[in-house]
């Protein structure tokens, strides 16, 4: 339990320490802070460094105990977060010592699932991203070349060479437009307009590739998680892989806290539930407990009648819900499963005393 608590709070704690440390680093670069404030900020950095040091020792001990020998890049951030400020303290002039604590910027990356996902998206989309980056490179060179040819005689000091014109091309393609270099000729201005529009297109492509990549990665992760949940329900273990894929797509995962009402007697029921983990209680004259691996809520779905009883979560339950429309599809693709559900509904219906 304490281990779970530590792992739950360690990510936000790390982020908080990193943010506090980086703010202190930034504040220490302002020239007009007083000596006591400087001392307090330096002590704060030393405190954060000590916490990171203890954390590193704990991580190394845990890795030794659990025999972990992989994932060196993960621990390397922890090592750098301690080592770099220490080396700076020992070897660098006092003025710049605190700057090395900026390595703590990397600390939140260590545990963040977002950054892990971003890494996956970038690696999945590498080919497309390289493609768009190449288009950007081609446009950049073509725009610089055109600007050089058009403007070199008008403004030799700003467009006198292709590398000089490149600064204008980057600022224009990215639609930043610092305004320090402006084409003077009509042709130059027309070129500027075209380059801006091309830049918008390239950035839209980049954004589109990343957005699609994120969407697909989230869907893939959801699918894997749902697959694992579905595989835990014995009823579905009979299904062929193709039918299982259909079921995984149609089931929606949901977690309900202990004590919450999942469906209420008399309500309209448009979905049934499979219990992946935990148990529920059906409020009958002699309450019935339904455990993981089984299902409930099927009676209203099959008969179209209101819910026959109130069902409450006895513990925290992890559920997969199946809507009536998906139940019809499942009945077509896996009639044997639908038959088991129908048979159970009939038996339970017979057991429910008429209200
Ligand atoms: P439904 O009527 O849709 O909603 C309440 C659910 O409680 C019902 O479907 C069944 O899944 C479940 N249920 C009702 N009666 C019994 C019973 N006798 N034994 C087990 N489960 C029941």
JSON list of C-alpha atoms in Angstrom, two decimals, residues 79-181:
[
{"chain": "A", "resi": 79, "resn": "UNK", "atom": "CA", "xyz": [21.36, 10.63, -12.55]},
{"chain": "A", "resi": 80, "resn": "UNK", "atom": "CA", "xyz": [21.84, 13.82, -14.61]},
{"chain": "A", "resi": 81, "resn": "UNK", "atom": "CA", "xyz": [19.43, 15.73, -12.34]},
{"chain": "A", "resi": 82, "resn": "UNK", "atom": "CA", "xyz": [21.77, 15.03, -9.41]},
{"chain": "A", "resi": 83, "resn": "UNK", "atom": "CA", "xyz": [25.16, 14.86, -11.09]},
{"chain": "A", "resi": 84, "resn": "UNK", "atom": "CA", "xyz": [25.08, 17.99, -13.26]},
{"chain": "A", "resi": 85, "resn": "UNK", "atom": "CA", "xyz": [24.23, 20.50, -10.47]},
{"chain": "A", "resi": 86, "resn": "UNK", "atom": "CA", "xyz": [26.82, 18.75, -8.23]},
{"chain": "A", "resi": 87, "resn": "UNK", "atom": "CA", "xyz": [29.55, 19.07, -10.87]},
{"chain": "A", "resi": 88, "resn": "UNK", "atom": "CA", "xyz": [28.56, 22.70, -11.47]},
{"chain": "A", "resi": 89, "resn": "UNK", "atom": "CA", "xyz": [28.81, 23.37, -7.72]},
{"chain": "A", "resi": 90, "resn": "UNK", "atom": "CA", "xyz": [32.29, 21.84, -7.62]},
{"chain": "A", "resi": 91, "resn": "UNK", "atom": "CA", "xyz": [33.72, 23.23, -10.85]},
{"chain": "A", "resi": 92, "resn": "UNK", "atom": "CA", "xyz": [31.86, 26.29, -12.17]},
{"chain": "A", "resi": 93, "resn": "UNK", "atom": "CA", "xyz": [31.90, 29.96, -11.13]},
{"chain": "A", "resi": 94, "resn": "UNK", "atom": "CA", "xyz": [29.18, 30.78, -8.58]},
{"chain": "A", "resi": 95, "resn": "UNK", "atom": "CA", "xyz": [27.27, 33.03, -10.98]},
{"chain": "A", "resi": 96, "resn": "UNK", "atom": "CA", "xyz": [26.38, 30.19, -13.34]},
{"chain": "A", "resi": 97, "resn": "UNK", "atom": "CA", "xyz": [26.12, 27.32, -10.83]},
{"chain": "A", "resi": 98, "resn": "UNK", "atom": "CA", "xyz": [22.34, 27.46, -10.49]},
{"chain": "A", "resi": 99, "resn": "UNK", "atom": "CA", "xyz": [21.84, 27.43, -14.28]},
{"chain": "A", "resi": 100, "resn": "UNK", "atom": "CA", "xyz": [22.79, 23.75, -14.32]},
{"chain": "A", "resi": 101, "resn": "UNK", "atom": "CA", "xyz": [19.69, 22.97, -12.26]},
{"chain": "A", "resi": 102, "resn": "UNK", "atom": "CA", "xyz": [17.80, 23.70, -15.50]},
{"chain": "A", "resi": 103, "resn": "UNK", "atom": "CA", "xyz": [18.43, 20.00, -16.27]},
{"chain": "A", "resi": 104, "resn": "UNK", "atom": "CA", "xyz": [15.41, 19.45, -13.96]},
{"chain": "A", "resi": 105, "resn": "UNK", "atom": "CA", "xyz": [13.32, 20.51, -16.97]},
{"chain": "A", "resi": 106, "resn": "UNK", "atom": "CA", "xyz": [13.71, 16.88, -18.06]},
{"chain": "A", "resi": 107, "resn": "UNK", "atom": "CA", "xyz": [12.44, 15.42, -14.77]},
{"chain": "A", "resi": 108, "resn": "UNK", "atom": "CA", "xyz": [8.70, 15.54, -15.61]},
{"chain": "A", "resi": 109, "resn": "UNK", "atom": "CA", "xyz": [9.44, 13.70, -18.89]},
{"chain": "A", "resi": 110, "resn": "UNK", "atom": "CA", "xyz": [10.58, 10.70, -16.87]},
{"chain": "A", "resi": 111, "resn": "UNK", "atom": "CA", "xyz": [7.14, 9.60, -15.64]},
{"chain": "A", "resi": 112, "resn": "UNK", "atom": "CA", "xyz": [4.82, 11.34, -18.05]},
{"chain": "A", "resi": 113, "resn": "UNK", "atom": "CA", "xyz": [2.72, 9.02, -20.19]},
{"chain": "A", "resi": 114, "resn": "UNK", "atom": "CA", "xyz": [2.04, 12.00, -22.46]},
{"chain": "A", "resi": 115, "resn": "UNK", "atom": "CA", "xyz": [5.68, 12.28, -23.45]},
{"chain": "A", "resi": 116, "resn": "UNK", "atom": "CA", "xyz": [5.92, 8.50, -23.88]},
{"chain": "A", "resi": 117, "resn": "UNK", "atom": "CA", "xyz": [2.92, 8.70, -26.20]},
{"chain": "A", "resi": 118, "resn": "UNK", "atom": "CA", "xyz": [4.45, 11.65, -28.05]},
{"chain": "A", "resi": 119, "resn": "UNK", "atom": "CA", "xyz": [7.62, 9.59, -28.60]},
{"chain": "A", "resi": 120, "resn": "UNK", "atom": "CA", "xyz": [5.52, 6.77, -30.05]},
{"chain": "A", "resi": 121, "resn": "UNK", "atom": "CA", "xyz": [3.57, 9.15, -32.30]},
{"chain": "A", "resi": 122, "resn": "UNK", "atom": "CA", "xyz": [6.79, 10.68, -33.62]},
{"chain": "A", "resi": 123, "resn": "UNK", "atom": "CA", "xyz": [8.32, 7.25, -34.24]},
{"chain": "A", "resi": 124, "resn": "UNK", "atom": "CA", "xyz": [5.12, 6.00, -35.98]},
{"chain": "A", "resi": 125, "resn": "UNK", "atom": "CA", "xyz": [4.86, 9.10, -38.13]},
{"chain": "A", "resi": 126, "resn": "UNK", "atom": "CA", "xyz": [8.57, 9.54, -38.84]},
{"chain": "A", "resi": 127, "resn": "UNK", "atom": "CA", "xyz": [8.19, 8.98, -42.59]},
{"chain": "A", "resi": 128, "resn": "UNK", "atom": "CA", "xyz": [5.37, 11.50, -42.98]},
{"chain": "A", "resi": 129, "resn": "UNK", "atom": "CA", "xyz": [7.09, 14.04, -40.74]},
{"chain": "A", "resi": 130, "resn": "UNK", "atom": "CA", "xyz": [10.33, 13.68, -42.74]},
{"chain": "A", "resi": 131, "resn": "UNK", "atom": "CA", "xyz": [8.28, 14.12, -45.93]},
{"chain": "A", "resi": 132, "resn": "UNK", "atom": "CA", "xyz": [6.72, 17.39, -44.75]},
{"chain": "A", "resi": 133, "resn": "UNK", "atom": "CA", "xyz": [10.06, 18.60, -43.35]},
{"chain": "A", "resi": 134, "resn": "UNK", "atom": "CA", "xyz": [11.61, 17.95, -46.77]},
{"chain": "A", "resi": 135, "resn": "UNK", "atom": "CA", "xyz": [8.85, 20.02, -48.40]},
{"chain": "A", "resi": 136, "resn": "UNK", "atom": "CA", "xyz": [9.63, 22.77, -45.88]},
{"chain": "A", "resi": 137, "resn": "UNK", "atom": "CA", "xyz": [13.34, 22.56, -46.80]},
{"chain": "A", "resi": 138, "resn": "UNK", "atom": "CA", "xyz": [12.59, 22.71, -50.54]},
{"chain": "A", "resi": 139, "resn": "UNK", "atom": "CA", "xyz": [10.26, 25.68, -50.08]},
{"chain": "A", "resi": 140, "resn": "UNK", "atom": "CA", "xyz": [12.80, 27.43, -47.86]},
{"chain": "A", "resi": 141, "resn": "UNK", "atom": "CA", "xyz": [15.57, 27.11, -50.41]},
{"chain": "A", "resi": 142, "resn": "UNK", "atom": "CA", "xyz": [13.32, 28.00, -53.37]},
{"chain": "A", "resi": 143, "resn": "UNK", "atom": "CA", "xyz": [11.97, 31.09, -51.54]},
{"chain": "A", "resi": 144, "resn": "UNK", "atom": "CA", "xyz": [15.50, 32.21, -50.56]},
{"chain": "A", "resi": 145, "resn": "UNK", "atom": "CA", "xyz": [16.73, 31.73, -54.14]},
{"chain": "A", "resi": 146, "resn": "UNK", "atom": "CA", "xyz": [13.77, 33.65, -55.60]},
{"chain": "A", "resi": 147, "resn": "UNK", "atom": "CA", "xyz": [14.10, 36.45, -53.03]},
{"chain": "A", "resi": 148, "resn": "UNK", "atom": "CA", "xyz": [17.85, 36.71, -53.74]},
{"chain": "A", "resi": 149, "resn": "UNK", "atom": "CA", "xyz": [17.25, 36.97, -57.51]},
{"chain": "A", "resi": 150, "resn": "UNK", "atom": "CA", "xyz": [14.45, 39.52, -57.17]},
{"chain": "A", "resi": 151, "resn": "UNK", "atom": "CA", "xyz": [15.81, 41.73, -54.37]},
{"chain": "A", "resi": 152, "resn": "UNK", "atom": "CA", "xyz": [19.63, 41.50, -54.59]},
{"chain": "A", "resi": 153, "resn": "UNK", "atom": "CA", "xyz": [19.98, 44.70, -56.68]},
{"chain": "A", "resi": 154, "resn": "UNK", "atom": "CA", "xyz": [17.35, 46.65, -54.72]},
{"chain": "A", "resi": 155, "resn": "UNK", "atom": "CA", "xyz": [18.62, 45.71, -51.21]},
{"chain": "A", "resi": 156, "resn": "UNK", "atom": "CA", "xyz": [22.11, 44.21, -51.54]},
{"chain": "A", "resi": 157, "resn": "UNK", "atom": "CA", "xyz": [22.75, 44.63, -47.80]},
{"chain": "A", "resi": 158, "resn": "UNK", "atom": "CA", "xyz": [19.74, 42.40, -46.87]},
{"chain": "A", "resi": 159, "resn": "UNK", "atom": "CA", "xyz": [19.29, 40.08, -49.83]},
{"chain": "A", "resi": 160, "resn": "UNK", "atom": "CA", "xyz": [22.86, 40.07, -51.17]},
{"chain": "A", "resi": 161, "resn": "UNK", "atom": "CA", "xyz": [23.31, 36.30, -50.78]},
{"chain": "A", "resi": 162, "resn": "UNK", "atom": "CA", "xyz": [21.13, 33.19, -50.48]},
{"chain": "A", "resi": 163, "resn": "UNK", "atom": "CA", "xyz": [22.05, 32.64, -46.78]},
{"chain": "A", "resi": 164, "resn": "UNK", "atom": "CA", "xyz": [21.06, 36.27, -46.07]},
{"chain": "A", "resi": 165, "resn": "UNK", "atom": "CA", "xyz": [17.74, 35.81, -47.91]},
{"chain": "A", "resi": 166, "resn": "UNK", "atom": "CA", "xyz": [17.15, 32.60, -45.94]},
{"chain": "A", "resi": 167, "resn": "UNK", "atom": "CA", "xyz": [16.47, 34.55, -42.73]},
{"chain": "A", "resi": 168, "resn": "UNK", "atom": "CA", "xyz": [13.69, 36.42, -44.52]},
{"chain": "A", "resi": 169, "resn": "UNK", "atom": "CA", "xyz": [12.38, 33.10, -45.98]},
{"chain": "A", "resi": 170, "resn": "UNK", "atom": "CA", "xyz": [12.24, 31.40, -42.53]},
{"chain": "A", "resi": 171, "resn": "UNK", "atom": "CA", "xyz": [10.46, 34.36, -40.93]},
{"chain": "A", "resi": 172, "resn": "UNK", "atom": "CA", "xyz": [7.98, 34.51, -43.85]},
{"chain": "A", "resi": 173, "resn": "UNK", "atom": "CA", "xyz": [7.37, 30.75, -44.24]},
{"chain": "A", "resi": 174, "resn": "UNK", "atom": "CA", "xyz": [6.61, 30.45, -40.53]},
{"chain": "A", "resi": 175, "resn": "UNK", "atom": "CA", "xyz": [4.38, 33.55, -40.95]},
{"chain": "A", "resi": 176, "resn": "UNK", "atom": "CA", "xyz": [6.31, 35.19, -38.06]},
{"chain": "A", "resi": 177, "resn": "UNK", "atom": "CA", "xyz": [7.35, 38.21, -40.13]},
{"chain": "A", "resi": 178, "resn": "UNK", "atom": "CA", "xyz": [9.75, 40.14, -37.87]},
{"chain": "A", "resi": 179, "resn": "UNK", "atom": "CA", "xyz": [9.67, 42.98, -40.35]},
{"chain": "A", "resi": 180, "resn": "UNK", "atom": "CA", "xyz": [13.45, 43.50, -40.30]},
{"chain": "A", "resi": 181, "resn": "UNK", "atom": "CA", "xyz": [13.71, 42.39, -43.95]}
]
